[in-house]
């Protein structure tokens, strides 16, 4: 019994195809970039308040949407 492979009795299913592994790695990188772009680039200008000193403070809505999106993205990676 192999540790990984595509045979019926292998412990973990993993196709060791070079192109498939590269595509899977690129997909994970795109998920990470999507989380970064949405949570730290796109949301703060919309859900923030700037005080007198010019410091931008994030609202509860920003933290809520960021947490919700990261949770959904994490579940998409697990699926």
PDB file of C-alpha atoms in Angstrom:
ATOM      1  CA  UNK A   1       0.000   0.000   0.000  1.00  0.00           C
ATOM      2  CA  UNK A   2       1.507   3.325  -1.114  1.00  0.00           C
ATOM      3  CA  UNK A   3       1.341   6.508   0.941  1.00  0.00           C
ATOM      4  CA  UNK A   4       0.015   8.524  -2.024  1.00  0.00           C
ATOM      5  CA  UNK A   5      -1.049   7.752  -5.563  1.00  0.00           C
ATOM      6  CA  UNK A   6      -4.142   7.012  -7.642  1.00  0.00           C
ATOM      7  CA  UNK A   7      -4.479   3.262  -7.095  1.00  0.00           C
ATOM      8  CA  UNK A   8      -7.597   1.943  -5.300  1.00  0.00           C
ATOM      9  CA  UNK A   9      -5.869   1.101  -2.004  1.00  0.00           C
ATOM     10  CA  UNK A  10      -3.455   4.039  -1.671  1.00  0.00           C
ATOM     11  CA  UNK A  11      -3.687   5.845   1.645  1.00  0.00           C
ATOM     12  CA  UNK A  12      -3.967   9.390   0.182  1.00  0.00           C
ATOM     13  CA  UNK A  13      -5.186  10.247  -3.307  1.00  0.00           C
ATOM     14  CA  UNK A  14      -2.595  12.422  -5.027  1.00  0.00           C
ATOM     15  CA  UNK A  15      -1.771  12.463  -8.692  1.00  0.00           C
ATOM     16  CA  UNK A  16       1.956  13.104  -8.928  1.00  0.00           C
ATOM     17  CA  UNK A  17       1.636  14.670 -12.384  1.00  0.00           C
ATOM     18  CA  UNK A  18       3.955  17.664 -12.814  1.00  0.00           C
ATOM     19  CA  UNK A  19       1.395  19.833 -14.630  1.00  0.00           C
ATOM     20  CA  UNK A  20      -1.316  19.034 -12.096  1.00  0.00           C
ATOM     21  CA  UNK A  21       0.914  19.930  -9.159  1.00  0.00           C
ATOM     22  CA  UNK A  22       1.882  23.231 -10.807  1.00  0.00           C
ATOM     23  CA  UNK A  23      -1.762  24.065 -11.505  1.00  0.00           C
ATOM     24  CA  UNK A  24      -2.732  23.216  -7.919  1.00  0.00           C
ATOM     25  CA  UNK A  25       0.073  25.424  -6.604  1.00  0.00           C
ATOM     26  CA  UNK A  26      -1.004  28.292  -8.844  1.00  0.00           C
ATOM     27  CA  UNK A  27      -4.608  27.880  -7.661  1.00  0.00           C
ATOM     28  CA  UNK A  28      -3.532  28.129  -4.018  1.00  0.00           C
ATOM     29  CA  UNK A  29      -1.460  31.220  -4.842  1.00  0.00           C
ATOM     30  CA  UNK A  30      -4.474  32.823  -6.547  1.00  0.00           C
ATOM     31  CA  UNK A  31      -6.601  32.120  -3.471  1.00  0.00           C
ATOM     32  CA  UNK A  32      -3.979  33.741  -1.234  1.00  0.00           C
ATOM     33  CA  UNK A  33      -3.737  36.769  -3.532  1.00  0.00           C
ATOM     34  CA  UNK A  34      -7.533  37.084  -3.573  1.00  0.00           C
ATOM     35  CA  UNK A  35      -7.634  37.139   0.223  1.00  0.00           C
ATOM     36  CA  UNK A  36      -4.860  39.746   0.327  1.00  0.00           C
ATOM     37  CA  UNK A  37      -6.382  41.956  -2.371  1.00  0.00           C
ATOM     38  CA  UNK A  38      -9.892  41.873  -0.931  1.00  0.00           C
ATOM     39  CA  UNK A  39      -9.016  42.148   2.755  1.00  0.00           C
ATOM     40  CA  UNK A  40      -6.133  44.595   2.732  1.00  0.00           C
ATOM     41  CA  UNK A  41      -6.423  46.582  -0.530  1.00  0.00           C
ATOM     42  CA  UNK A  42     -10.115  46.748  -1.494  1.00  0.00           C
ATOM     43  CA  UNK A  43     -11.964  46.919   1.835  1.00  0.00           C
ATOM     44  CA  UNK A  44     -10.068  49.588   3.845  1.00  0.00           C
ATOM     45  CA  UNK A  45     -10.910  52.552   1.563  1.00  0.00           C
ATOM     46  CA  UNK A  46     -14.620  51.669   1.727  1.00  0.00           C
ATOM     47  CA  UNK A  47     -14.935  50.700   5.399  1.00  0.00           C
ATOM     48  CA  UNK A  48     -12.741  53.163   7.267  1.00  0.00           C
ATOM     49  CA  UNK A  49     -12.949  56.468   9.056  1.00  0.00           C
ATOM     50  CA  UNK A  50     -10.117  58.995   8.964  1.00  0.00           C
ATOM     51  CA  UNK A  51      -9.548  61.045  12.094  1.00  0.00           C
ATOM     52  CA  UNK A  52      -8.023  64.539  12.449  1.00  0.00           C
ATOM     53  CA  UNK A  53      -4.465  63.229  12.473  1.00  0.00           C
ATOM     54  CA  UNK A  54      -4.906  61.456   9.149  1.00  0.00           C
ATOM     55  CA  UNK A  55      -4.933  57.998  10.714  1.00  0.00           C
ATOM     56  CA  UNK A  56      -7.363  55.599   9.053  1.00  0.00           C
ATOM     57  CA  UNK A  57      -9.354  53.459  11.470  1.00  0.00           C
ATOM     58  CA  UNK A  58     -11.205  50.401  10.211  1.00  0.00           C
ATOM     59  CA  UNK A  59     -14.855  50.002  11.110  1.00  0.00           C
ATOM     60  CA  UNK A  60     -16.586  46.931  12.495  1.00  0.00           C
ATOM     61  CA  UNK A  61     -18.044  46.286   9.027  1.00  0.00           C
ATOM     62  CA  UNK A  62     -14.549  46.008   7.551  1.00  0.00           C
ATOM     63  CA  UNK A  63     -13.457  43.481  10.168  1.00  0.00           C
ATOM     64  CA  UNK A  64     -16.706  41.549   9.713  1.00  0.00           C
ATOM     65  CA  UNK A  65     -16.454  41.366   5.908  1.00  0.00           C
ATOM     66  CA  UNK A  66     -12.739  40.540   6.050  1.00  0.00           C
ATOM     67  CA  UNK A  67     -13.313  37.692   8.511  1.00  0.00           C
ATOM     68  CA  UNK A  68     -16.266  36.382   6.518  1.00  0.00           C
ATOM     69  CA  UNK A  69     -14.317  36.407   3.248  1.00  0.00           C
ATOM     70  CA  UNK A  70     -11.258  34.733   4.777  1.00  0.00           C
ATOM     71  CA  UNK A  71     -13.496  32.031   6.273  1.00  0.00           C
ATOM     72  CA  UNK A  72     -15.207  31.361   2.928  1.00  0.00           C
ATOM     73  CA  UNK A  73     -11.874  31.352   1.074  1.00  0.00           C
ATOM     74  CA  UNK A  74     -10.427  28.910   3.611  1.00  0.00           C
ATOM     75  CA  UNK A  75     -13.408  26.604   3.174  1.00  0.00           C
ATOM     76  CA  UNK A  76     -12.987  26.813  -0.623  1.00  0.00           C
ATOM     77  CA  UNK A  77      -9.362  25.706  -0.297  1.00  0.00           C
ATOM     78  CA  UNK A  78     -10.369  22.800   1.954  1.00  0.00           C
ATOM     79  CA  UNK A  79     -13.012  21.577  -0.498  1.00  0.00           C
TER      80      UNK A  79
END
